[in-house]
Amino acid sequence: MTTQPFQSRNGETLLKPVLTEEEYRSFQNEYAGFCLACGETAYNVEPDARRYVCETCSKPKVYGFEELLLMNLIVLQ
Ligand SMILES: [Zn+2]
């Protein structure tokens, strides 16, 4: 997995994950989440989680991978 910066609606620069379908499936199965603020992977996150607080940067920007896909914030390679 790599990351790609993008601008959010309120002008913040955030990161979205760039990953293969295989990586996406394993993250989904492992209950992993992704922090849009710092790009860290989080664990014990439901696939449809939204706005969980990130353990790394303390911002409420952790989303489950299914939710990220619905929000069109995953780049599949
Ligand atoms: Zn973070």
mmCIF file of N, CA and C and ligand atoms in Angstrom:
data_model
loop_
_atom_site.group_PDB
_atom_site.id
_atom_site.type_symbol
_atom_site.label_atom_id
_atom_site.label_comp_id
_atom_site.label_asym_id
_atom_site.label_seq_id
_atom_site.Cartn_x
_atom_site.Cartn_y
_atom_site.Cartn_z
ATOM 1 N N MET A 1 0.836 -1.199 0.000
ATOM 2 C CA MET A 1 0.000 0.000 0.000
ATOM 3 C C MET A 1 0.871 1.250 0.000
ATOM 4 N N THR A 2 0.521 2.187 -0.850
ATOM 5 C CA THR A 2 1.145 3.504 -0.792
ATOM 6 C C THR A 2 0.025 4.525 -0.553
ATOM 7 N N THR A 3 0.350 5.775 -0.489
ATOM 8 C CA THR A 3 -0.671 6.800 -0.267
ATOM 9 C C THR A 3 -0.546 7.888 -1.314
ATOM 10 N N GLN A 4 -1.644 8.615 -1.472
ATOM 11 C CA GLN A 4 -1.687 9.684 -2.462
ATOM 12 C C GLN A 4 -2.380 10.883 -1.817
ATOM 13 N N PRO A 5 -1.790 12.067 -1.842
ATOM 14 C CA PRO A 5 -2.440 13.226 -1.218
ATOM 15 C C PRO A 5 -3.644 13.720 -2.028
ATOM 16 N N PHE A 6 -4.620 14.261 -1.346
ATOM 17 C CA PHE A 6 -5.751 14.910 -2.014
ATOM 18 C C PHE A 6 -6.245 16.034 -1.116
ATOM 19 N N GLN A 7 -6.999 16.957 -1.708
ATOM 20 C CA GLN A 7 -7.566 18.077 -0.963
ATOM 21 C C GLN A 7 -8.974 17.715 -0.525
ATOM 22 N N SER A 8 -9.250 17.886 0.765
ATOM 23 C CA SER A 8 -10.608 17.658 1.236
ATOM 24 C C SER A 8 -11.449 18.885 0.905
ATOM 25 N N ARG A 9 -12.766 18.780 1.130
ATOM 26 C CA ARG A 9 -13.666 19.877 0.793
ATOM 27 C C ARG A 9 -13.322 21.155 1.546
ATOM 28 N N ASN A 10 -12.814 21.011 2.778
ATOM 29 C CA ASN A 10 -12.458 22.248 3.505
ATOM 30 C C ASN A 10 -10.988 22.642 3.341
ATOM 31 N N GLY A 11 -10.357 22.116 2.317
ATOM 32 C CA GLY A 11 -9.030 22.584 1.942
ATOM 33 C C GLY A 11 -7.861 21.921 2.645
ATOM 34 N N GLU A 12 -8.146 20.957 3.516
ATOM 35 C CA GLU A 12 -7.054 20.231 4.170
ATOM 36 C C GLU A 12 -6.407 19.284 3.168
ATOM 37 N N THR A 13 -5.116 19.070 3.307
ATOM 38 C CA THR A 13 -4.465 18.033 2.513
ATOM 39 C C THR A 13 -4.512 16.736 3.305
ATOM 40 N N LEU A 14 -5.164 15.735 2.740
ATOM 41 C CA LEU A 14 -5.297 14.428 3.387
ATOM 42 C C LEU A 14 -4.646 13.384 2.493
ATOM 43 N N LEU A 15 -4.590 12.168 3.002
ATOM 44 C CA LEU A 15 -3.991 11.070 2.240
ATOM 45 C C LEU A 15 -5.039 10.004 1.983
ATOM 46 N N LYS A 16 -5.000 9.422 0.796
ATOM 47 C CA LYS A 16 -5.848 8.262 0.545
ATOM 48 C C LYS A 16 -4.966 7.074 0.181
ATOM 49 N N PRO A 17 -5.431 5.873 0.520
ATOM 50 C CA PRO A 17 -4.615 4.686 0.243
ATOM 51 C C PRO A 17 -4.674 4.274 -1.220
ATOM 52 N N VAL A 18 -3.544 3.837 -1.718
ATOM 53 C CA VAL A 18 -3.423 3.282 -3.069
ATOM 54 C C VAL A 18 -3.063 1.815 -2.875
ATOM 55 N N LEU A 19 -3.937 0.909 -3.293
ATOM 56 C CA LEU A 19 -3.668 -0.496 -3.018
ATOM 57 C C LEU A 19 -4.276 -1.411 -4.057
ATOM 58 N N THR A 20 -3.820 -2.642 -4.067
ATOM 59 C CA THR A 20 -4.352 -3.627 -4.988
ATOM 60 C C THR A 20 -5.637 -4.206 -4.394
ATOM 61 N N GLU A 21 -6.427 -4.852 -5.243
ATOM 62 C CA GLU A 21 -7.661 -5.481 -4.761
ATOM 63 C C GLU A 21 -7.379 -6.517 -3.692
ATOM 64 N N GLU A 22 -6.261 -7.212 -3.858
ATOM 65 C CA GLU A 22 -5.865 -8.231 -2.881
ATOM 66 C C GLU A 22 -5.573 -7.597 -1.514
ATOM 67 N N GLU A 23 -4.831 -6.493 -1.545
ATOM 68 C CA GLU A 23 -4.546 -5.775 -0.297
ATOM 69 C C GLU A 23 -5.841 -5.250 0.320
ATOM 70 N N TYR A 24 -6.719 -4.728 -0.518
ATOM 71 C CA TYR A 24 -8.001 -4.220 -0.016
ATOM 72 C C TYR A 24 -8.750 -5.329 0.714
ATOM 73 N N ARG A 25 -8.820 -6.516 0.093
ATOM 74 C CA ARG A 25 -9.548 -7.633 0.723
ATOM 75 C C ARG A 25 -8.926 -8.033 2.048
ATOM 76 N N SER A 26 -7.590 -8.061 2.112
ATOM 77 C CA SER A 26 -6.987 -8.479 3.376
ATOM 78 C C SER A 26 -7.186 -7.418 4.455
ATOM 79 N N PHE A 27 -7.117 -6.147 4.115
ATOM 80 C CA PHE A 27 -7.385 -5.107 5.120
ATOM 81 C C PHE A 27 -8.819 -5.219 5.633
ATOM 82 N N GLN A 28 -9.733 -5.476 4.718
ATOM 83 C CA GLN A 28 -11.143 -5.600 5.088
ATOM 84 C C GLN A 28 -11.329 -6.793 6.039
ATOM 85 N N ASN A 29 -10.695 -7.904 5.722
ATOM 86 C CA ASN A 29 -10.815 -9.104 6.561
ATOM 87 C C ASN A 29 -10.148 -8.949 7.916
ATOM 88 N N GLU A 30 -9.116 -8.119 7.975
ATOM 89 C CA GLU A 30 -8.376 -7.932 9.237
ATOM 90 C C GLU A 30 -8.961 -6.831 10.100
ATOM 91 N N TYR A 31 -10.099 -6.262 9.705
ATOM 92 C CA TYR A 31 -10.698 -5.151 10.455
ATOM 93 C C TYR A 31 -9.703 -4.013 10.613
ATOM 94 N N ALA A 32 -9.077 -3.692 9.503
ATOM 95 C CA ALA A 32 -8.136 -2.582 9.524
ATOM 96 C C ALA A 32 -8.855 -1.312 9.086
ATOM 97 N N GLY A 33 -8.323 -0.197 9.504
ATOM 98 C CA GLY A 33 -8.812 1.105 9.076
ATOM 99 C C GLY A 33 -7.633 1.937 8.623
ATOM 100 N N PHE A 34 -7.950 3.102 8.095
ATOM 101 C CA PHE A 34 -6.903 3.958 7.544
ATOM 102 C C PHE A 34 -7.150 5.383 8.004
ATOM 103 N N CYS A 35 -6.077 6.050 8.417
ATOM 104 C CA CYS A 35 -6.194 7.437 8.862
ATOM 105 C C CYS A 35 -5.917 8.365 7.686
ATOM 106 N N LEU A 36 -6.917 9.144 7.323
ATOM 107 C CA LEU A 36 -6.766 10.067 6.187
ATOM 108 C C LEU A 36 -5.819 11.219 6.507
ATOM 109 N N ALA A 37 -5.597 11.473 7.804
ATOM 110 C CA ALA A 37 -4.738 12.600 8.185
ATOM 111 C C ALA A 37 -3.255 12.249 8.102
ATOM 112 N N CYS A 38 -2.878 11.062 8.612
ATOM 113 C CA CYS A 38 -1.445 10.749 8.656
ATOM 114 C C CYS A 38 -1.079 9.517 7.829
ATOM 115 N N GLY A 39 -2.065 8.795 7.308
ATOM 116 C CA GLY A 39 -1.773 7.655 6.445
ATOM 117 C C GLY A 39 -1.423 6.382 7.185
ATOM 118 N N GLU A 40 -1.611 6.356 8.507
ATOM 119 C CA GLU A 40 -1.323 5.138 9.268
ATOM 120 C C GLU A 40 -2.495 4.154 9.165
ATOM 121 N N THR A 41 -2.151 2.884 9.263
ATOM 122 C CA THR A 41 -3.167 1.846 9.321
ATOM 123 C C THR A 41 -3.583 1.666 10.777
ATOM 124 N N ALA A 42 -4.868 1.509 11.008
ATOM 125 C CA ALA A 42 -5.374 1.282 12.368
ATOM 126 C C ALA A 42 -5.984 -0.111 12.414
ATOM 127 N N TYR A 43 -6.082 -0.679 13.620
ATOM 128 C CA TYR A 43 -6.656 -2.024 13.741
ATOM 129 C C TYR A 43 -7.861 -2.022 14.669
ATOM 130 N N ASN A 44 -8.605 -3.125 14.630
ATOM 131 C CA ASN A 44 -9.862 -3.243 15.379
ATOM 132 C C ASN A 44 -10.844 -2.158 14.975
ATOM 133 N N VAL A 45 -10.952 -1.953 13.684
ATOM 134 C CA VAL A 45 -11.844 -0.949 13.127
ATOM 135 C C VAL A 45 -12.860 -1.684 12.259
ATOM 136 N N GLU A 46 -14.147 -1.457 12.480
ATOM 137 C CA GLU A 46 -15.154 -2.107 11.647
ATOM 138 C C GLU A 46 -15.015 -1.594 10.213
ATOM 139 N N PRO A 47 -15.370 -2.416 9.227
ATOM 140 C CA PRO A 47 -15.236 -1.977 7.823
ATOM 141 C C PRO A 47 -16.017 -0.706 7.507
ATOM 142 N N ASP A 48 -17.108 -0.451 8.269
ATOM 143 C CA ASP A 48 -17.910 0.747 7.987
ATOM 144 C C ASP A 48 -17.688 1.854 9.028
ATOM 145 N N ALA A 49 -16.559 1.781 9.759
ATOM 146 C CA ALA A 49 -16.264 2.799 10.769
ATOM 147 C C ALA A 49 -16.020 4.159 10.123
ATOM 148 N N ARG A 50 -16.390 5.191 10.843
ATOM 149 C CA ARG A 50 -16.153 6.563 10.375
ATOM 150 C C ARG A 50 -15.639 7.393 11.535
ATOM 151 N N ARG A 51 -14.691 8.228 11.272
ATOM 152 C CA ARG A 51 -14.228 9.271 12.210
ATOM 153 C C ARG A 51 -13.746 8.717 13.543
ATOM 154 N N TYR A 52 -13.113 7.578 13.520
ATOM 155 C CA TYR A 52 -12.480 7.091 14.747
ATOM 156 C C TYR A 52 -11.233 7.932 15.009
ATOM 157 N N VAL A 53 -10.868 8.043 16.267
ATOM 158 C CA VAL A 53 -9.681 8.818 16.622
ATOM 159 C C VAL A 53 -8.434 7.973 16.344
ATOM 160 N N CYS A 54 -7.488 8.564 15.654
ATOM 161 C CA CYS A 54 -6.256 7.872 15.275
ATOM 162 C C CYS A 54 -5.313 7.780 16.476
ATOM 163 N N GLU A 55 -4.758 6.606 16.691
ATOM 164 C CA GLU A 55 -3.819 6.429 17.811
ATOM 165 C C GLU A 55 -2.484 7.098 17.538
ATOM 166 N N THR A 56 -2.179 7.336 16.277
ATOM 167 C CA THR A 56 -0.902 7.949 15.923
ATOM 168 C C THR A 56 -0.963 9.476 15.968
ATOM 169 N N CYS A 57 -1.982 10.073 15.360
ATOM 170 C CA CYS A 57 -2.010 11.545 15.276
ATOM 171 C C CYS A 57 -3.143 12.167 16.086
ATOM 172 N N SER A 58 -3.982 11.348 16.716
ATOM 173 C CA SER A 58 -5.082 11.822 17.586
ATOM 174 C C SER A 58 -6.184 12.577 16.849
ATOM 175 N N LYS A 59 -6.193 12.496 15.528
ATOM 176 C CA LYS A 59 -7.270 13.162 14.781
ATOM 177 C C LYS A 59 -8.381 12.150 14.461
ATOM 178 N N PRO A 60 -9.623 12.604 14.450
ATOM 179 C CA PRO A 60 -10.743 11.684 14.174
ATOM 180 C C PRO A 60 -10.899 11.432 12.679
ATOM 181 N N LYS A 61 -9.880 10.792 12.103
ATOM 182 C CA LYS A 61 -9.847 10.638 10.642
ATOM 183 C C LYS A 61 -9.661 9.186 10.224
ATOM 184 N N VAL A 62 -9.963 8.261 11.139
ATOM 185 C CA VAL A 62 -9.808 6.843 10.795
ATOM 186 C C VAL A 62 -11.138 6.302 10.265
ATOM 187 N N TYR A 63 -11.070 5.672 9.115
ATOM 188 C CA TYR A 63 -12.244 5.085 8.465
ATOM 189 C C TYR A 63 -11.957 3.631 8.140
ATOM 190 N N GLY A 64 -13.003 2.801 8.189
ATOM 191 C CA GLY A 64 -12.855 1.422 7.741
ATOM 192 C C GLY A 64 -12.685 1.388 6.228
ATOM 193 N N PHE A 65 -12.096 0.310 5.722
ATOM 194 C CA PHE A 65 -11.805 0.265 4.286
ATOM 195 C C PHE A 65 -13.055 0.222 3.411
ATOM 196 N N GLU A 66 -14.111 -0.447 3.895
ATOM 197 C CA GLU A 66 -15.346 -0.481 3.113
ATOM 198 C C GLU A 66 -15.927 0.930 2.966
ATOM 199 N N GLU A 67 -15.874 1.649 4.072
ATOM 200 C CA GLU A 67 -16.381 3.022 4.085
ATOM 201 C C GLU A 67 -15.556 3.910 3.141
ATOM 202 N N LEU A 68 -14.244 3.724 3.152
ATOM 203 C CA LEU A 68 -13.387 4.502 2.253
ATOM 204 C C LEU A 68 -13.733 4.228 0.793
ATOM 205 N N LEU A 69 -14.030 2.969 0.513
ATOM 206 C CA LEU A 69 -14.385 2.613 -0.873
ATOM 207 C C LEU A 69 -15.683 3.309 -1.270
ATOM 208 N N LEU A 70 -16.668 3.283 -0.347
ATOM 209 C CA LEU A 70 -17.953 3.956 -0.616
ATOM 210 C C LEU A 70 -17.760 5.449 -0.823
ATOM 211 N N MET A 71 -16.821 6.026 -0.089
ATOM 212 C CA MET A 71 -16.552 7.461 -0.190
ATOM 213 C C MET A 71 -15.650 7.781 -1.367
ATOM 214 N N ASN A 72 -15.281 6.735 -2.117
ATOM 215 C CA ASN A 72 -14.419 6.923 -3.281
ATOM 216 C C ASN A 72 -13.039 7.455 -2.898
ATOM 217 N N LEU A 73 -12.549 7.002 -1.762
ATOM 218 C CA LEU A 73 -11.247 7.455 -1.273
ATOM 219 C C LEU A 73 -10.213 6.330 -1.270
ATOM 220 N N ILE A 74 -10.432 5.344 -2.122
ATOM 221 C CA ILE A 74 -9.424 4.306 -2.292
ATOM 222 C C ILE A 74 -9.038 4.283 -3.755
ATOM 223 N N VAL A 75 -7.759 4.257 -4.013
ATOM 224 C CA VAL A 75 -7.289 4.116 -5.385
ATOM 225 C C VAL A 75 -6.873 2.668 -5.564
ATOM 226 N N LEU A 76 -7.628 1.929 -6.369
ATOM 227 C CA LEU A 76 -7.276 0.525 -6.621
ATOM 228 C C LEU A 76 -6.378 0.463 -7.842
ATOM 229 N N GLN A 77 -5.302 -0.299 -7.693
ATOM 230 C CA GLN A 77 -4.339 -0.396 -8.788
ATOM 231 C C GLN A 77 -4.677 -1.547 -9.708
HETATM 232 ZN ZN ZN B 1 -3.575 9.581 12.022
#
